[in-house]
Coordinates of C-alpha atoms in Angstrom, one line a residue:
M203 CA 147.3 105.0 89.1
S204 CA 148.8 102.3 90.4
M205 CA 148.4 101.5 94.6
K206 CA 150.7 98.3 95.6
I207 CA 148.7 96.2 98.3
P208 CA 150.5 95.2 101.5
S209 CA 150.3 91.3 102.3
I210 CA 147.3 90.0 103.8
D211 CA 148.9 89.8 107.1
T212 CA 150.0 92.6 107.3
I213 CA 146.9 94.2 106.8
G214 CA 145.0 91.8 108.9
K215 CA 147.5 92.6 111.7
Q216 CA 146.7 96.5 111.2
Y217 CA 143.3 96.0 111.0
K218 CA 143.4 94.1 114.3
T219 CA 145.9 96.7 116.5
N220 CA 145.1 99.6 114.2
Q221 CA 149.0 99.9 114.0
S222 CA 149.0 102.3 111.3
N223 CA 148.0 105.9 110.4
T224 CA 144.9 103.7 107.9
S225 CA 141.4 104.0 108.7
K226 CA 140.1 101.1 109.4
D227 CA 137.8 101.4 106.8
S228 CA 140.2 101.5 104.3
L229 CA 141.9 98.9 105.7
Y230 CA 139.1 96.7 106.0
T231 CA 138.7 97.4 102.0
M232 CA 142.0 96.6 101.0
L233 CA 142.0 93.5 103.0
L234 CA 139.3 92.3 100.8
L235 CA 140.3 93.5 98.1
A236 CA 143.9 91.4 98.8
A237 CA 142.2 88.3 99.8
S238 CA 139.6 88.2 96.9
G239 CA 142.4 89.2 94.5
V240 CA 140.3 89.2 91.4
G241 CA 139.8 92.6 88.9
L242 CA 142.2 94.4 90.6
A243 CA 143.7 96.0 86.8
S244 CA 140.0 96.9 87.0
L245 CA 140.3 99.0 89.6
G246 CA 143.2 100.1 88.8
L247 CA 144.9 98.3 91.3
V248 CA 147.9 96.3 90.5
S249 CA 151.5 95.0 91.8
E250 CA 154.6 96.9 90.7
S251 CA 154.9 95.1 87.8
N252 CA 151.3 96.2 86.6
K253 CA 149.6 92.6 87.2
P254 CA 146.7 91.8 89.2
I255 CA 147.8 90.8 92.3
P256 CA 146.8 86.7 93.2
P257 CA 145.7 85.7 96.2
D258 CA 147.9 84.8 99.3
N259 CA 146.3 81.4 100.0
N260 CA 148.8 80.5 103.0
N261 CA 147.3 83.8 105.2
I262 CA 143.7 83.8 103.8
S263 CA 141.9 81.6 106.9
P264 CA 143.7 83.0 109.6
I265 CA 142.5 86.3 109.0
I266 CA 139.5 86.4 107.7
R267 CA 137.7 84.2 110.3
P268 CA 138.0 86.9 112.7
L269 CA 136.5 89.6 110.8
N270 CA 133.3 87.4 110.3
Q271 CA 130.8 90.1 110.8
E272 CA 129.1 92.7 108.7
H273 CA 130.8 95.8 108.2
P274 CA 129.3 98.5 109.8
Q275 CA 128.9 101.1 106.9
K276 CA 129.1 98.9 104.0
N277 CA 126.9 96.3 105.2
L278 CA 128.7 93.6 103.8
T279 CA 129.6 90.8 105.4
I280 CA 132.5 89.1 105.0
P281 CA 132.0 85.3 104.0
S282 CA 134.2 82.8 106.5
S283 CA 135.9 81.0 104.6
L284 CA 136.5 81.7 100.4
N285 CA 136.7 79.0 97.9
I286 CA 140.5 80.5 96.8
P287 CA 141.8 78.6 93.7
R288 CA 144.7 76.5 94.9
V289 CA 146.6 75.0 92.2
N290 CA 147.1 75.6 88.0
V291 CA 145.9 78.8 88.2
S292 CA 147.5 81.9 86.3
E293 CA 147.2 85.4 87.3
D294 CA 145.6 86.3 83.7
D295 CA 143.1 83.9 84.9
Y296 CA 141.7 86.9 87.0
S297 CA 141.1 89.0 83.8
I298 CA 138.1 86.8 83.3
G299 CA 135.6 88.5 85.3
P300 CA 136.2 92.2 84.0
R301 CA 137.1 91.0 80.3
L302 CA 133.6 89.6 80.2
R303 CA 131.7 92.9 81.6
A304 CA 133.4 94.8 79.4
L305 CA 131.5 93.1 76.3
R306 CA 128.0 95.0 75.2
S307 CA 125.9 91.7 74.4
F308 CA 124.4 88.4 75.0
E309 CA 125.4 87.6 72.2
E310 CA 129.1 88.3 73.0
R311 CA 129.3 87.6 76.5
E312 CA 128.0 83.8 75.3
R313 CA 130.8 83.0 72.9
F314 CA 133.6 84.4 75.4
L315 CA 132.4 82.4 78.4
N316 CA 132.3 79.3 76.1
E317 CA 135.2 79.9 74.5
T318 CA 137.0 80.6 78.1
L319 CA 135.9 77.3 79.6
N320 CA 136.7 75.0 76.6
R321 CA 140.8 76.7 76.9
L322 CA 140.3 76.2 81.0
N323 CA 138.7 72.3 80.7
P324 CA 137.9 70.7 76.8
E325 CA 135.7 68.0 78.8
L326 CA 133.1 70.6 80.0
L327 CA 131.7 71.8 77.1
Q328 CA 133.1 70.0 74.4
S329 CA 134.0 66.4 74.8
Q330 CA 137.6 65.5 72.9
N331 CA 135.5 62.5 71.4
S332 CA 132.7 63.7 68.8
N333 CA 131.0 60.4 69.6
S334 CA 130.2 60.9 72.9
R335 CA 128.8 63.6 75.8
T336 CA 130.2 66.3 76.9
A337 CA 130.1 66.4 81.2
L338 CA 127.7 69.2 81.0
D339 CA 125.4 67.3 78.5
E340 CA 125.2 64.2 80.3
F341 CA 124.5 66.2 83.2
N342 CA 121.4 68.0 81.9
A343 CA 120.1 64.8 80.4
K344 CA 120.3 63.2 83.7
N345 CA 118.9 65.8 85.9
N346 CA 116.1 67.3 83.1
L347 CA 118.4 70.6 83.0
S348 CA 119.3 72.9 80.5
L349 CA 122.2 74.2 82.7
V350 CA 124.2 77.1 80.3
C351 CA 127.4 79.5 81.6
L352 CA 126.0 82.8 81.9
G353 CA 128.0 84.4 84.1
V354 CA 131.2 84.9 86.7
K355 CA 130.9 86.2 89.8
Q356 CA 134.4 87.8 91.6
Y357 CA 133.9 87.2 95.2
P358 CA 134.4 84.0 95.7
Y359 CA 135.9 83.7 91.9
E360 CA 132.6 81.3 90.1
F361 CA 131.7 80.2 86.8
V362 CA 128.0 80.3 86.8
F363 CA 125.3 78.3 85.6
I364 CA 121.4 79.6 85.1
D365 CA 119.4 76.5 84.1
N366 CA 118.2 77.8 80.8
N367 CA 114.2 75.8 81.0
Y368 CA 113.1 77.9 83.6
F369 CA 112.8 80.7 80.7
F370 CA 110.0 78.4 79.1
R371 CA 106.4 78.3 80.2
N372 CA 105.4 75.6 82.1
S373 CA 108.9 75.8 84.1
R374 CA 108.7 75.7 87.7
N375 CA 111.9 76.4 90.4
P376 CA 115.0 78.1 89.3
V377 CA 118.5 76.6 89.2
R378 CA 122.1 78.0 89.5
I379 CA 124.7 76.0 90.0
A380 CA 128.4 78.0 90.3
L381 CA 132.1 76.2 89.9
S382 CA 135.3 77.5 91.4
L383 CA 138.0 78.1 88.7
D384 CA 139.8 76.0 90.6
E385 CA 137.2 73.1 90.2
V386 CA 136.8 74.3 86.7
K387 CA 140.5 73.6 86.0
N388 CA 141.8 71.2 88.1
T389 CA 138.3 68.1 87.7
T390 CA 139.9 66.9 84.3
S391 CA 137.5 64.0 83.9
K392 CA 134.5 63.9 82.7
N393 CA 133.1 61.5 85.2
D394 CA 134.5 63.9 87.5
L395 CA 132.8 66.7 86.2
V396 CA 129.4 65.1 86.0
T397 CA 129.9 64.1 90.0
L398 CA 130.8 67.3 90.6
L399 CA 128.3 68.8 89.1
E400 CA 125.5 66.4 91.0
R401 CA 127.1 67.6 94.2
K402 CA 126.3 71.1 93.3
L403 CA 123.1 70.5 92.9
A404 CA 122.4 69.1 95.7
E405 CA 123.6 71.3 97.2
H406 CA 121.9 73.9 96.0
K407 CA 119.0 72.1 96.7
E408 CA 119.6 71.8 100.3
E409 CA 120.6 75.9 100.3
L410 CA 117.1 76.6 99.1
R411 CA 114.9 73.6 100.0
S412 CA 112.4 76.3 101.8
Q413 CA 112.0 78.0 99.1
Y414 CA 111.3 74.8 96.3
L415 CA 108.3 74.0 99.1
I416 CA 106.9 77.4 98.6
W417 CA 107.7 78.0 95.0
T418 CA 106.6 74.6 93.9
R419 CA 103.0 75.8 94.9
P420 CA 100.7 76.3 91.8
H421 CA 100.4 80.5 92.7
E422 CA 101.7 82.0 89.2
Y423 CA 100.3 85.7 89.8
D424 CA 100.4 88.1 87.0
F425 CA 99.1 91.8 86.1
P426 CA 96.4 91.7 84.3
M427 CA 97.4 93.4 80.8
Q428 CA 96.6 97.0 79.9
N429 CA 94.1 97.3 83.0
G430 CA 96.5 98.3 86.1
A431 CA 97.9 101.7 87.5
A432 CA 100.9 102.9 89.0
M433 CA 103.0 105.2 91.4
V434 CA 106.7 104.6 91.8
A435 CA 109.0 106.6 95.1
L436 CA 112.6 107.0 95.3
V437 CA 114.3 108.7 97.8
L438 CA 117.8 107.6 98.2
A439 CA 120.1 110.7 98.2
N440 CA 123.2 109.6 98.7
L441 CA 123.0 106.5 96.7
S442 CA 123.8 106.8 92.6
G443 CA 122.4 104.1 91.0
M444 CA 119.1 103.7 91.9
E445 CA 117.5 105.6 89.3
S446 CA 118.1 103.0 86.8
D447 CA 116.1 100.7 88.4
L448 CA 113.0 102.8 88.8
A449 CA 113.7 103.3 85.3
R450 CA 113.5 99.9 84.3
A451 CA 110.5 99.3 86.6
V452 CA 108.5 102.3 84.7
E453 CA 109.3 100.6 81.3
T454 CA 108.4 97.1 83.0
Y455 CA 104.6 98.6 84.2
D456 CA 104.3 100.9 81.3
R457 CA 105.5 98.4 78.1
H458 CA 105.0 94.9 79.2
Y459 CA 101.6 95.6 81.1
G460 CA 100.4 99.0 79.4
M461 CA 100.0 100.2 83.2
S462 CA 99.1 104.4 84.1
I463 CA 101.6 105.7 85.6
E464 CA 99.7 107.7 87.8
A465 CA 102.6 109.1 90.1
M466 CA 105.6 109.9 90.9
C467 CA 107.3 111.1 94.1
V468 CA 111.3 111.6 93.5
D469 CA 113.9 113.1 95.9
A470 CA 115.1 116.4 94.0
S471 CA 118.8 115.0 93.7
H472 CA 118.1 111.8 91.9
I473 CA 116.0 114.2 88.9
P474 CA 118.4 114.8 86.7
Q475 CA 120.0 111.2 86.3
L476 CA 116.4 109.8 86.1
E477 CA 115.6 111.7 83.1
R478 CA 118.8 110.3 81.9
E479 CA 117.5 107.0 82.5
F480 CA 114.4 107.5 81.1
A481 CA 115.0 109.2 77.7
E482 CA 118.0 106.2 77.4
I483 CA 115.0 103.9 77.1
G484 CA 112.4 106.1 75.2
I485 CA 110.0 106.5 77.9
T486 CA 107.8 110.0 77.9
R487 CA 104.7 109.4 79.0
L488 CA 105.4 110.1 82.3
P489 CA 103.2 112.3 84.7
R490 CA 105.1 115.3 86.6
I491 CA 107.1 114.5 89.1
T492 CA 106.2 115.4 92.8
P493 CA 108.7 115.7 96.1
G494 CA 109.8 112.8 97.9
T495 CA 108.0 114.2 101.3
R496 CA 106.4 112.3 103.6
S497 CA 103.1 114.2 103.1
S498 CA 103.8 114.1 98.6
I499 CA 104.5 110.0 98.8
L500 CA 100.8 109.4 101.1
T501 CA 98.8 112.1 99.6
Q502 CA 99.8 110.8 95.9
L503 CA 99.5 107.2 97.0
E504 CA 95.7 108.1 98.1
M505 CA 94.8 110.4 95.1
S506 CA 96.3 107.5 92.6
L507 CA 94.5 104.6 94.1
K508 CA 91.0 106.6 94.2
K509 CA 92.2 107.4 90.2
A510 CA 92.8 103.9 89.9
I511 CA 89.3 103.1 91.0
D512 CA 87.7 105.9 89.1
D513 CA 88.8 104.4 85.6
G514 CA 88.0 101.0 86.3
K515 CA 91.7 99.4 86.6
S516 CA 91.9 96.2 88.5
S517 CA 94.8 96.3 89.6
F518 CA 97.0 99.0 91.4
M519 CA 101.0 98.6 91.9
F520 CA 103.0 101.2 94.7
H521 CA 106.8 100.8 93.8
Y522 CA 109.1 102.3 96.5
M523 CA 113.0 102.8 96.9
T524 CA 113.8 104.4 100.8
H525 CA 115.8 103.9 102.7
G526 CA 114.4 102.1 106.2
G527 CA 115.5 101.2 109.6
S528 CA 115.4 98.0 111.2
T529 CA 112.5 98.9 113.6
G530 CA 110.3 99.7 110.7
N531 CA 111.3 103.4 109.6
I532 CA 110.9 104.7 105.8
V533 CA 112.5 107.4 105.4
A534 CA 111.6 110.2 103.2
S535 CA 113.0 113.6 102.0
D536 CA 112.1 115.5 105.2
Q537 CA 110.9 112.8 107.7
I538 CA 109.9 109.2 108.2
F539 CA 106.6 107.0 107.7
R540 CA 105.7 103.6 108.4
G541 CA 104.0 100.5 107.0
D542 CA 101.2 101.2 108.8
D543 CA 101.2 104.7 107.4
I544 CA 100.7 103.1 103.8
A545 CA 98.4 100.4 105.4
Q546 CA 95.7 103.3 106.8
V547 CA 96.0 104.6 103.0
L548 CA 95.1 101.2 101.5
A549 CA 92.0 101.0 104.1
T550 CA 91.0 104.7 103.5
N551 CA 87.0 104.7 103.1
Y552 CA 86.0 105.7 99.4
R553 CA 82.3 106.0 99.0
G554 CA 81.6 103.6 101.5
R555 CA 84.1 100.7 101.0
P556 CA 87.8 100.8 101.9
I557 CA 90.3 101.6 98.7
C558 CA 91.5 98.2 99.8
D559 CA 88.3 96.4 99.0
Q560 CA 88.1 97.8 95.1
I561 CA 90.9 96.8 93.5
D562 CA 94.4 94.7 94.0
I563 CA 97.1 96.2 95.5
T564 CA 100.5 95.1 94.9
V565 CA 103.2 96.7 97.2
W566 CA 107.2 96.8 96.6
A567 CA 109.6 98.0 99.6
G568 CA 112.5 98.4 98.1
S569 CA 114.5 99.4 101.1
C570 CA 116.8 97.7 104.0
Y571 CA 115.1 96.0 106.9
S572 CA 111.7 96.4 104.5
G573 CA 110.4 92.9 106.3
R574 CA 110.1 95.3 109.2
Q575 CA 107.7 97.6 107.4
L576 CA 105.8 94.7 105.4
D577 CA 105.1 93.1 109.1
D578 CA 103.8 96.3 109.6
I579 CA 101.3 96.0 107.2
K580 CA 100.2 92.5 107.7
K581 CA 99.8 93.5 111.7
Y582 CA 97.6 96.6 110.4
F583 CA 95.3 94.3 108.6
A584 CA 95.6 91.7 111.2
D585 CA 94.5 93.7 114.2
R586 CA 91.4 94.7 111.8
P587 CA 89.5 91.7 110.7
Y588 CA 86.3 93.9 110.0
I589 CA 88.3 95.8 106.8
P590 CA 87.7 93.8 103.5
V591 CA 90.4 93.5 101.6
Q592 CA 90.1 92.6 97.9
N593 CA 93.4 91.0 97.0
L594 CA 96.9 92.6 98.7
R595 CA 100.4 91.2 98.1
V596 CA 103.7 93.1 99.8
F597 CA 106.8 92.1 98.6
A598 CA 110.0 93.0 100.8
E599 CA 113.7 93.7 99.4
S600 CA 115.1 92.4 103.0
T601 CA 114.4 90.7 106.1
Y602 CA 113.5 93.0 109.2
T603 CA 116.9 92.0 110.1
T604 CA 119.0 93.1 107.2
A605 CA 120.5 95.6 105.5
G606 CA 119.2 96.0 101.5
A607 CA 122.6 94.4 99.8
G608 CA 123.7 96.8 96.8
T609 CA 124.6 94.6 93.8
T610 CA 127.4 96.2 91.5
P611 CA 129.2 95.5 88.6
E612 CA 132.1 93.7 90.2
N613 CA 130.1 91.4 92.4
A614 CA 126.9 90.4 89.8
S615 CA 127.2 87.3 88.4
L616 CA 125.2 87.6 85.2
V617 CA 126.6 90.7 83.4
S618 CA 123.9 93.3 81.5
D619 CA 124.2 96.4 80.3
L620 CA 121.5 98.0 82.7
M621 CA 124.3 97.5 85.9
R622 CA 124.8 100.5 87.5
D623 CA 126.8 101.2 91.2
N624 CA 124.2 100.3 94.1
S625 CA 121.3 98.6 92.3
G626 CA 119.1 96.6 94.1
P627 CA 119.7 92.9 93.1
I628 CA 115.9 91.9 93.1
D629 CA 115.3 94.9 90.9
Y630 CA 118.5 94.3 89.0
Y631 CA 117.5 91.0 88.2
N632 CA 114.1 91.4 87.6
S633 CA 115.2 93.8 84.2
W634 CA 118.2 91.1 83.6
Y635 CA 115.5 88.8 83.3
R636 CA 113.4 90.8 80.8
E637 CA 116.3 91.2 78.5
Y638 CA 117.3 88.0 78.4
V639 CA 114.0 86.8 77.4
R640 CA 114.0 89.8 74.7
Y641 CA 117.6 88.2 73.5
L642 CA 116.1 84.5 73.4
H643 CA 113.1 86.0 71.3
N644 CA 115.0 87.9 69.3
K645 CA 118.5 86.4 68.6
K646 CA 117.1 82.9 69.3
N647 CA 114.2 82.7 67.5
I648 CA 112.1 81.3 70.3
P649 CA 108.6 82.6 70.0
L650 CA 106.8 85.1 72.8
E651 CA 104.5 82.6 73.1
S652 CA 106.9 79.6 74.3
L653 CA 108.8 82.5 76.9
A654 CA 107.7 82.6 80.9
N655 CA 107.4 85.7 81.8
T656 CA 105.1 86.7 84.5
Y657 CA 105.8 88.5 87.1
I658 CA 106.2 86.1 90.1
H659 CA 108.1 83.8 87.9
R660 CA 110.9 86.6 87.6
M661 CA 110.3 87.6 91.5
K662 CA 111.5 83.4 91.4
F663 CA 114.5 84.1 89.8
G664 CA 115.6 87.5 91.8
D665 CA 115.3 85.9 94.7
M666 CA 117.3 83.4 93.9
M667 CA 119.8 85.4 92.1
A668 CA 119.3 87.9 95.7
R669 CA 120.7 85.0 97.9
F670 CA 123.6 84.6 95.7
D671 CA 125.1 88.0 94.5
T672 CA 125.1 89.5 97.9
Y673 CA 127.2 89.6 100.2
N674 CA 124.9 89.2 103.4
K675 CA 122.8 86.5 101.6
Q676 CA 119.6 88.7 100.8
D677 CA 116.0 86.9 101.5
P678 CA 113.3 89.1 99.7
Q679 CA 110.0 88.3 101.2
G680 CA 106.5 88.2 100.3
Y681 CA 102.9 88.2 101.7
Y682 CA 99.3 87.9 100.3
Y683 CA 96.0 88.8 102.8
H684 CA 92.6 88.1 101.1
N685 CA 89.6 89.4 103.5
A686 CA 85.9 89.5 101.9
L687 CA 83.6 87.2 100.6
T688 CA 81.3 86.6 97.8
S689 CA 78.1 85.7 97.0
S690 CA 79.6 82.6 95.2
G691 CA 81.3 81.8 98.4
G692 CA 84.7 81.5 96.5
N693 CA 88.2 82.5 98.2
V694 CA 91.1 82.9 97.0
S695 CA 93.3 80.0 97.3
E696 CA 95.8 80.3 100.0
G697 CA 99.9 80.6 98.9
R698 CA 102.8 82.0 100.2
Y699 CA 105.1 83.6 97.1
F700 CA 108.4 83.3 97.4
T701 CA 108.7 83.9 101.4
N702 CA 108.6 81.7 104.7
H703 CA 105.7 84.4 105.2
N704 CA 102.3 82.6 105.6
S705 CA 99.1 83.9 103.8
T706 CA 96.3 85.1 105.6
N707 CA 92.8 84.3 104.1
I708 CA 89.8 85.5 106.5
V709 CA 86.1 84.6 105.0
S710 CA 84.8 86.0 108.2
S711 CA 85.2 88.1 111.4
E712 CA 84.0 85.0 113.1
S713 CA 85.9 81.3 112.7
P714 CA 86.9 80.5 109.1
S715 CA 85.6 77.0 109.7
Q716 CA 82.2 78.1 109.7
S717 CA 82.2 78.4 105.5
N718 CA 82.0 74.5 106.1
N719 CA 79.3 75.0 108.4
P720 CA 75.6 73.9 106.2
S721 CA 73.7 76.9 108.3
F722 CA 76.6 79.8 107.9
N723 CA 75.2 82.3 105.3
I724 CA 77.8 83.3 103.2
N725 CA 75.4 86.7 102.4
T726 CA 75.3 87.4 105.8
A727 CA 78.7 87.0 106.8
Y728 CA 79.5 89.0 103.9
L729 CA 77.1 91.8 104.8
N730 CA 78.0 92.0 108.5
L731 CA 81.8 92.4 107.8
R732 CA 80.7 95.5 105.8
R733 CA 78.4 97.0 108.3
E734 CA 81.3 96.3 110.9
Y735 CA 83.3 98.0 108.6
L736 CA 81.1 101.3 108.3
E737 CA 80.3 101.8 111.7
R738 CA 83.8 101.5 112.7
T739 CA 84.2 104.1 109.7
L740 CA 81.6 106.8 111.1
R741 CA 82.2 106.6 114.8
T742 CA 86.1 107.7 113.5
S743 CA 85.0 110.3 111.0
P744 CA 85.2 113.8 112.3

């Protein structure tokens, strides 16, 4: 059924004064669609002539600027300015995105994007002079990059170029450059294109300046192969699509790393679709699904950690996807819990030592405001320096002030058949990364040993894409904590992962600087640390 969208000016006046019978939520949605003017054919939103409605460029700024606020229900942030094409753009150009998403393989998408860019601007990918380099070739050679166009983003409408070098070993930092449809069509000379790309690269580096300082630190953590365990939880009853994220995460842990999946706590509403997702990818070696209640999640976490220790595993992953609140609440099927509760389980005394002192632990917090949950875990251990911790890594999907933004087929610039509505951006791009590496290996005949595919490598990429493929520039967080001594006196080197959280590296309950003191006995300090832990444990035992 077709639907005629009023002009932006009309919608804006209705939204500001509510002079219509249409709800403000509906008016907001119509305003966004009318302003963007893309993908409407695929949504059934067309003009009376059955053609996608192009943007009304003359009315965008005065209407969009007053609405630069987070939408109360959708957790979307309207950009303060949209890079809308202004000249030499046809209505048919706005069908590029939907047509790309309809293609089913990397080969088809790659061919379609190259043909489209060649049609829009022959100087970008193919030089009219066969003896000279293209604009993109010249730019890549100058900057030691290998940019390739891998997608189209709708809001605003952009062609997205990714540095292909990042998928290979010894690469350091991901690079993403976007050119608007207007820039592609109307930057006609090769010199101007190179200059444009140079400016875009400078803007990209400035945007991610603090991230590059963190990403370049030499800390490329990866899970051990065939010697880890994992537990997953999914409690997002009113959001479909997250089942795919969980299934792909389990596929990574099970197939890529050979982890044993010890527990799955899932809200009943997700189970039918989750089972279909597992069947689609052929995952059958799974534990019995238990409820997504607070007690079930925390009990299964403790039991799974103890079993992993008994089985001699060296690492453990706890990956949960839930709703979260700005005060740090984690929403289970029946009631809430917090990061402190998770930390308490990790610090549980097991055979005279805390669990977290016997196995490397990674926590992946996939929820809104999960940065607050990360902070609660961080504070729990910071307040208890007497608890030895082997290696604790916590990743949070969002900051403590930001709701998690879902990635949808319409606003994901890098397309994959894995995409579902409401996918978490960093979860989705972790899966996209692995799929693209398989494509490079299977279709481009690149040896696997030449490709980078570590966990942190994928997380860096997901972090970068989450900043650009979400309306609120979602900023995943990460934290590393180590609090233990060894007889050799070695410590895990400090390193922040891909965010602005400082790592904490405690060598004793006294000043860390004492480790450089010749009279400081590291074995004695280690024993004192354990004695303090055991004394406190005995005092608090029933």
